[in-house]
Amino acid sequence: MSAVQVTVDYDAISANVEILSSRASRADVMAVVKADGYGHGLIPTAQAARQGGATWLGTAQPHEAMLLRDAGDQGRILTWLYAPQFPLAEVISRDIDVSCSSREVLEAIAAGAGESGKKARVHLCVDTGLGREGVTPQQLPALAEALKKAQNQGHIEVVGIWSHFAWADQPGHSTIDAQAATFRAACESVDSIGLEAGIRHLANSAATLTRPDDHFDMVRPGLAVYGVSPVKDPDGKNFGLTPAMSVSSRLALVKRLPAGHGVSYGHDYVAANDTTVGLLPVGYADGIFRQVSGRATVSVAGMRHPIVGRICMDQCVIDLGPETDVRAGDEVVLMGTEGPTAGDWADAADTIDYDVLVRFGTSMQRESRP
Ligand SMILES: *Cc1c(COP(=O)(O)O)cnc(C)c1O
């Protein structure tokens, strides 16, 4: 048994995808399962997402797409992040759709298709303002022409056109309208050279939840699949989503400390009064952000208690206060319905929910997944 338990509610993932599907109405849903399903475990997450109605799965890296095929997934999958040197023949031969942002990658795709003896299904990626993946609008016509030529030669089939938002988690931000307009113009420009671009997709979680006009033919939620919303629900109901990940541990030791006693390396914390402290066998090697000392709380029997003193590699100390019934062996909820949320940790660590999920999931799950 490991010191920390990460539990994932895969039914919640299915239910979240159902909610996202109903929000997307006519659009297909691609559940984004990159980074080991945002730390929730690639394969079970993918299976749960399929059960919830995800007609597509998306991974940044092709090796994760191939792991999905290895696990028997036969549905549509898109992968979008690789250097031109990546051996794409295998990806293509396994019916995984690929993204293309440049001439170099197009050449690699065409070569991979030739080698595999299969047509590559390609999604043209346009940079509508994010400044990350995608061809710029200025270079779009040239790339679209090259894609059309490769399609005519029989190497590839262009089946989609897509882009990604920079600031959709701030509803009303001017870049959202601007990117959507640039995307529409890109679709038209591709159309005008006689290339049928197929499935248009732009929306991440935030846009899936708040921008129905920008759903196009498919939405690509990630974070919301895991029950965490990147935007506030005006109705205060988290859009009906249920966080899927919870994290717990048990106290290794509970003891009294007198007033004036320092806690952990460097005595950053000194007990102001007589108190009781609990030793939690979880530290920064397990994914707890080292900088959250004094700012994060955990929950024991429904009560919040602060992490105090420096967080060590594999342990940290919580202050249980002078009067407590808590004993060694009692359960501590680090994240869950009865405890802190990913957002609480993100605030304490000055980061984002995404980072919390990936870090907790990936660092802690080694032994902890049932
Ligand atoms: C990560 C990612 C998504 C999902 O974003 P969320 O904000 O988690 O919904 C969608 N598309 C691309 C290209 C991504 O990299």
Coordinates of C-alpha atoms and ligand atoms in Angstrom, one line a residue:
M1 CA 0.0 0.0 0.0
S2 CA 1.4 3.4 -0.9
A3 CA 1.4 6.4 1.4
V4 CA -0.9 8.2 -0.8
Q5 CA -4.0 7.0 -2.7
V6 CA -5.2 8.6 -5.9
T7 CA -8.7 7.5 -6.7
V8 CA -10.3 8.2 -10.0
D9 CA -14.1 8.0 -10.5
Y10 CA -14.3 6.9 -14.1
D11 CA -18.1 7.0 -14.0
A12 CA -17.7 10.7 -13.3
I13 CA -15.6 11.0 -16.5
S14 CA -18.3 9.3 -18.5
A15 CA -21.0 11.5 -17.0
N16 CA -18.9 14.6 -17.7
V17 CA -18.5 13.7 -21.3
E18 CA -22.2 13.1 -21.6
I19 CA -22.8 16.6 -20.2
L20 CA -20.3 18.1 -22.7
S21 CA -21.9 16.2 -25.5
S22 CA -25.3 17.6 -24.7
R23 CA -23.8 21.1 -24.5
A24 CA -22.2 20.6 -27.9
S25 CA -25.5 19.5 -29.3
R26 CA -24.7 18.8 -33.0
A27 CA -21.0 18.9 -32.7
D28 CA -18.9 15.7 -32.1
V29 CA -16.9 15.5 -28.9
M30 CA -13.2 14.7 -28.9
A31 CA -12.1 14.0 -25.3
V32 CA -8.5 15.2 -24.9
V33 CA -6.6 12.5 -23.0
K34 CA -3.1 13.8 -23.4
A35 CA -0.5 13.6 -20.6
D36 CA -1.9 10.3 -19.3
G37 CA -5.4 11.6 -19.3
Y38 CA -4.4 14.7 -17.4
G39 CA -3.0 12.3 -14.8
H40 CA -6.1 10.2 -14.5
G41 CA -4.6 7.2 -16.5
L42 CA -4.7 7.1 -20.3
I43 CA -6.5 3.9 -21.0
P44 CA -9.3 3.8 -18.3
T45 CA -9.9 7.5 -19.0
A46 CA -10.2 6.8 -22.7
Q47 CA -12.6 3.9 -22.1
A48 CA -14.8 6.0 -19.8
A49 CA -14.8 8.9 -22.3
R50 CA -15.9 6.6 -25.1
Q51 CA -18.7 5.3 -22.8
G52 CA -19.8 8.8 -22.2
G53 CA -20.1 9.4 -25.9
A54 CA -16.8 10.7 -27.1
T55 CA -16.7 9.9 -30.8
W56 CA -13.1 11.1 -30.9
L57 CA -10.0 11.0 -28.6
G58 CA -7.2 13.5 -28.9
T59 CA -3.6 13.1 -27.7
A60 CA -0.8 15.6 -28.2
Q61 CA 1.9 12.9 -28.7
P62 CA 1.6 10.1 -31.1
H63 CA 2.9 7.5 -28.7
E64 CA -0.2 8.0 -26.5
A65 CA -2.4 7.5 -29.6
M66 CA -0.7 4.2 -30.3
L67 CA -1.1 3.1 -26.7
L68 CA -4.9 3.7 -27.2
R69 CA -4.8 1.4 -30.2
D70 CA -2.7 -1.1 -28.3
A71 CA -5.5 -1.1 -25.7
G72 CA -8.0 -2.0 -28.4
D73 CA -9.6 1.4 -29.1
Q74 CA -10.9 1.4 -32.6
G75 CA -12.5 4.8 -32.8
R76 CA -11.3 8.0 -34.3
I77 CA -8.1 9.4 -32.7
L78 CA -6.2 12.6 -33.6
T79 CA -2.6 13.3 -32.6
W80 CA -1.0 16.7 -33.2
L81 CA 2.4 17.1 -31.7
Y82 CA 5.6 15.6 -33.3
A83 CA 8.7 16.6 -35.1
P84 CA 9.0 15.8 -38.8
Q85 CA 11.4 13.0 -37.9
F86 CA 8.8 11.0 -36.0
P87 CA 8.1 7.6 -37.6
L88 CA 4.6 8.4 -38.8
A89 CA 4.2 5.3 -41.0
E90 CA 3.1 3.3 -38.0
V91 CA 0.8 6.0 -36.8
I92 CA -0.9 6.2 -40.2
S93 CA -1.1 2.5 -40.6
R94 CA -2.9 2.3 -37.3
D95 CA -5.6 4.7 -38.6
I96 CA -4.7 7.5 -36.3
D97 CA -5.4 11.0 -37.8
V98 CA -2.5 13.4 -37.8
S99 CA -2.3 17.2 -37.7
C100 CA -0.3 19.3 -40.1
S101 CA 1.1 22.8 -39.5
S102 CA 3.9 23.0 -42.0
R103 CA 5.4 21.9 -45.3
E104 CA 8.0 19.9 -43.4
V105 CA 5.4 17.9 -41.5
L106 CA 3.4 17.4 -44.7
E107 CA 6.4 15.8 -46.4
A108 CA 6.9 13.6 -43.4
I109 CA 3.2 12.6 -43.5
A110 CA 3.3 11.9 -47.2
A111 CA 6.5 9.8 -46.7
G112 CA 4.9 7.9 -43.8
A113 CA 1.8 7.3 -45.9
G114 CA 3.9 5.9 -48.8
E115 CA 5.7 3.6 -46.4
S116 CA 2.6 2.4 -44.7
G117 CA 0.7 1.9 -48.0
K118 CA -2.2 3.8 -46.5
K119 CA -3.7 7.2 -47.0
A120 CA -3.0 9.6 -44.1
R121 CA -6.0 11.4 -42.7
V122 CA -4.8 14.9 -42.1
H123 CA -6.2 17.8 -40.1
L124 CA -4.9 21.2 -41.2
C125 CA -3.9 23.2 -38.2
V126 CA -4.2 27.0 -38.4
D127 CA -2.6 29.5 -36.0
T128 CA -5.5 31.9 -35.5
G129 CA -3.7 33.8 -32.8
L130 CA -2.3 31.5 -30.1
G131 CA 1.2 31.7 -31.5
R132 CA 1.8 28.0 -30.9
E133 CA 0.9 25.1 -33.3
G134 CA -0.5 25.9 -36.7
V135 CA 0.3 27.6 -40.0
T136 CA -0.1 31.4 -39.9
P137 CA -2.9 32.8 -42.0
Q138 CA -0.2 34.3 -44.3
Q139 CA 1.3 30.9 -45.1
L140 CA -2.0 29.1 -45.1
P141 CA -2.7 29.4 -48.9
A142 CA 0.7 27.9 -49.8
L143 CA 0.2 25.0 -47.3
A144 CA -3.4 24.4 -48.4
E145 CA -2.2 24.2 -52.1
A146 CA 0.5 21.7 -51.0
L147 CA -2.1 19.6 -49.2
K148 CA -4.3 19.7 -52.2
K149 CA -1.5 18.5 -54.4
A150 CA -0.6 15.7 -52.0
Q151 CA -4.3 14.7 -51.8
N152 CA -4.5 14.6 -55.6
Q153 CA -1.4 12.4 -55.7
G154 CA -3.2 10.0 -53.4
H155 CA -0.9 10.2 -50.3
I156 CA -3.3 11.9 -48.0
E157 CA -6.8 12.9 -47.4
V158 CA -7.6 16.2 -45.7
V159 CA -10.4 15.5 -43.3
G160 CA -10.3 18.4 -40.9
I161 CA -9.2 22.0 -40.1
W162 CA -8.6 23.2 -36.6
S163 CA -7.2 25.8 -34.3
H164 CA -6.8 26.5 -30.6
F165 CA -7.9 29.4 -28.4
A166 CA -5.4 31.5 -26.4
W167 CA -7.8 33.0 -23.9
A168 CA -11.1 31.2 -23.9
D169 CA -11.0 30.8 -20.1
Q170 CA -11.7 34.5 -19.9
P171 CA -15.2 34.7 -21.4
G172 CA -15.6 37.9 -23.3
H173 CA -11.9 38.4 -24.0
S174 CA -11.5 40.1 -27.3
T175 CA -9.1 37.5 -28.6
I176 CA -12.0 34.9 -28.6
D177 CA -14.0 36.7 -31.3
A178 CA -10.9 37.6 -33.2
Q179 CA -9.7 34.0 -33.3
A180 CA -13.1 32.7 -34.2
A181 CA -13.3 35.2 -37.1
T182 CA -9.8 34.3 -38.3
F183 CA -10.7 30.6 -38.2
R184 CA -13.9 31.2 -40.3
A185 CA -11.8 33.2 -42.8
A186 CA -9.2 30.3 -42.9
C187 CA -12.0 27.8 -43.6
E188 CA -13.3 29.9 -46.4
S189 CA -9.9 30.5 -47.9
V190 CA -9.2 26.7 -47.9
D191 CA -12.6 26.2 -49.5
S192 CA -11.9 28.8 -52.1
I193 CA -8.9 26.9 -53.5
G194 CA -11.1 23.9 -53.9
L195 CA -9.9 21.9 -50.9
E196 CA -12.7 20.3 -48.9
A197 CA -11.5 20.7 -45.3
G198 CA -14.0 18.5 -43.6
I199 CA -14.4 18.7 -39.8
R200 CA -13.9 22.1 -38.4
H201 CA -12.8 22.2 -34.7
L202 CA -11.7 25.0 -32.4
A203 CA -13.3 24.8 -29.0
N204 CA -11.5 23.7 -25.8
S205 CA -13.3 23.1 -22.5
A206 CA -13.9 26.8 -21.9
A207 CA -15.3 27.4 -25.3
T208 CA -17.3 24.2 -25.2
L209 CA -19.0 25.5 -22.0
T210 CA -19.3 29.2 -22.9
R211 CA -19.2 29.7 -26.6
P212 CA -21.9 27.6 -28.4
D213 CA -21.4 29.7 -31.6
D214 CA -17.8 28.4 -31.8
H215 CA -18.5 24.7 -31.5
F216 CA -18.3 24.1 -35.3
D217 CA -18.4 20.4 -36.1
M218 CA -16.5 19.1 -33.1
V219 CA -15.3 20.3 -29.7
R220 CA -12.1 19.3 -28.0
P221 CA -12.6 19.5 -24.2
G222 CA -9.8 18.3 -21.9
L223 CA -10.1 19.7 -18.4
A224 CA -13.9 19.6 -18.2
V225 CA -13.8 15.9 -19.1
Y226 CA -12.1 15.4 -15.7
G227 CA -14.8 17.5 -14.0
V228 CA -12.9 20.7 -13.5
S229 CA -14.1 23.8 -15.2
P230 CA -11.7 26.4 -16.5
V231 CA -14.4 29.0 -16.2
K232 CA -16.9 29.9 -13.5
D233 CA -20.4 28.6 -13.8
P234 CA -22.7 31.7 -13.4
D235 CA -25.2 29.3 -11.7
G236 CA -22.5 28.1 -9.3
K237 CA -23.1 24.5 -10.3
N238 CA -19.8 23.7 -12.0
F239 CA -21.9 23.2 -15.1
G240 CA -23.0 19.9 -13.6
L241 CA -19.5 18.4 -13.9
T242 CA -18.0 16.1 -11.2
P243 CA -14.3 16.2 -10.4
A244 CA -13.0 12.7 -11.0
M245 CA -9.8 12.7 -9.0
S246 CA -9.5 12.4 -5.3
V247 CA -6.4 12.0 -3.2
S248 CA -6.0 10.8 0.3
S249 CA -3.4 9.6 2.8
R250 CA -3.2 8.6 6.5
L251 CA -1.4 10.3 9.3
A252 CA 1.8 8.6 10.3
L253 CA 2.1 10.3 13.7
V254 CA 0.1 12.7 15.9
K255 CA 1.8 14.5 18.8
R256 CA 1.7 17.5 21.1
L257 CA 4.2 20.3 20.7
P258 CA 4.6 23.1 23.2
A259 CA 4.3 26.8 22.4
G260 CA 7.5 28.1 20.8
H261 CA 8.5 24.8 19.2
G262 CA 9.6 25.0 15.6
V263 CA 8.4 22.7 12.8
S264 CA 10.4 21.1 10.0
Y265 CA 13.6 22.3 8.4
G266 CA 14.6 25.9 9.1
H267 CA 11.8 26.3 11.6
D268 CA 9.8 28.4 9.1
Y269 CA 6.9 27.8 11.4
V270 CA 6.9 28.1 15.1
A271 CA 3.9 27.0 17.2
A272 CA 2.4 30.1 18.8
N273 CA 0.5 28.1 21.4
D274 CA 0.6 24.6 22.6
T275 CA -0.7 22.5 19.8
T276 CA -1.0 19.1 18.2
V277 CA 0.7 18.3 14.9
G278 CA 0.1 15.5 12.4
L279 CA 2.7 14.0 10.2
L280 CA 1.6 13.3 6.7
P281 CA 3.8 10.8 4.7
V282 CA 3.5 12.8 1.5
G283 CA 6.0 15.4 0.2
Y284 CA 7.2 17.1 -2.9
A285 CA 8.5 13.8 -4.3
D286 CA 4.8 12.7 -4.3
G287 CA 3.7 15.8 -6.2
I288 CA 2.9 18.2 -3.3
F289 CA 4.0 21.7 -4.5
R290 CA 6.8 22.7 -2.1
Q291 CA 5.7 26.3 -2.1
V292 CA 2.3 25.7 -0.6
S293 CA 3.4 25.5 3.0
G294 CA 1.3 27.8 5.1
R295 CA -1.1 28.3 2.2
A296 CA -2.6 24.9 1.6
T297 CA -5.0 23.1 3.8
V298 CA -6.0 19.4 4.0
S299 CA -9.1 17.9 5.4
V300 CA -9.3 15.5 8.4
A301 CA -12.8 14.3 9.5
G302 CA -14.3 17.2 7.6
M303 CA -12.1 19.9 9.2
R304 CA -9.5 21.9 7.3
H305 CA -6.0 22.0 8.8
P306 CA -3.0 24.0 7.4
I307 CA 0.2 22.5 6.2
V308 CA 2.8 24.2 8.3
G309 CA 6.6 24.4 8.1
R310 CA 8.7 23.4 5.1
I311 CA 7.4 20.6 3.0
C312 CA 10.0 17.8 2.8
M313 CA 10.7 15.3 0.1
D314 CA 8.3 12.7 1.4
Q315 CA 6.5 14.2 4.3
C316 CA 4.9 17.3 5.7
V317 CA 3.3 18.5 8.9
I318 CA -0.2 19.8 9.5
D319 CA -1.3 21.8 12.5
L320 CA -4.3 20.1 14.1
G321 CA -4.8 22.8 16.8
P322 CA -4.8 22.5 20.6
E323 CA -8.0 20.5 20.9
T324 CA -8.3 17.5 18.6
D325 CA -9.5 13.9 18.6
V326 CA -7.4 13.2 15.5
R327 CA -5.2 10.1 15.8
A328 CA -2.4 8.5 13.9
G329 CA -3.9 6.4 11.1
D330 CA -6.8 8.8 10.5
E331 CA -7.5 9.6 6.9
V332 CA -6.5 12.9 5.4
V333 CA -8.2 14.1 2.3
L334 CA -5.8 16.1 0.1
M335 CA -8.3 16.5 -2.7
G336 CA -11.9 15.4 -3.1
T337 CA -15.5 16.3 -2.4
E338 CA -14.8 16.4 1.3
G339 CA -11.6 18.4 1.0
P340 CA -9.6 20.8 -1.1
T341 CA -10.3 21.1 -4.8
A342 CA -7.7 21.2 -7.6
G343 CA -8.5 24.9 -7.7
D344 CA -7.6 25.3 -4.0
W345 CA -4.2 23.7 -4.7
A346 CA -3.7 25.8 -7.8
D347 CA -4.4 29.0 -5.8
A348 CA -2.0 27.9 -3.0
A349 CA 0.7 27.0 -5.5
D350 CA 0.1 29.9 -7.8
T351 CA -0.5 27.7 -10.7
I352 CA -3.5 26.3 -12.7
D353 CA -5.8 23.3 -12.0
Y354 CA -4.3 21.5 -15.0
D355 CA -0.9 21.5 -13.4
V356 CA -2.4 20.1 -10.1
L357 CA -4.2 17.2 -11.8
V358 CA -1.3 16.2 -13.9
R359 CA 1.2 16.5 -11.1
F360 CA -0.9 14.7 -8.5
G361 CA -2.0 12.0 -10.9
T362 CA 1.3 11.4 -12.5
S363 CA 3.5 11.6 -9.4
M364 CA 1.2 9.8 -7.0
Q365 CA -0.4 7.1 -9.1
R366 CA 2.5 4.8 -9.4
E367 CA 1.3 2.4 -6.8
S368 CA -1.9 3.9 -5.9
R369 CA -4.2 3.1 -8.7
P370 CA -6.4 0.1 -7.8
Ligands
LIG1 C1 -5.0 20.5 -24.3 C2 -5.7 20.8 -25.5 C3 -7.1 20.9 -25.6 C4 -8.0 20.8 -24.3 O1 -7.9 22.0 -23.6 P1 -8.7 22.2 -22.3 O2 -8.5 23.6 -21.9 O3 -8.1 21.2 -21.3 O4 -10.1 21.9 -22.6 C5 -7.7 21.0 -26.8 N1 -7.0 21.2 -27.9 C6 -5.6 21.2 -27.9 C7 -4.9 21.4 -29.2 C8 -4.9 21.1 -26.7 O5 -3.6 21.1 -26.7

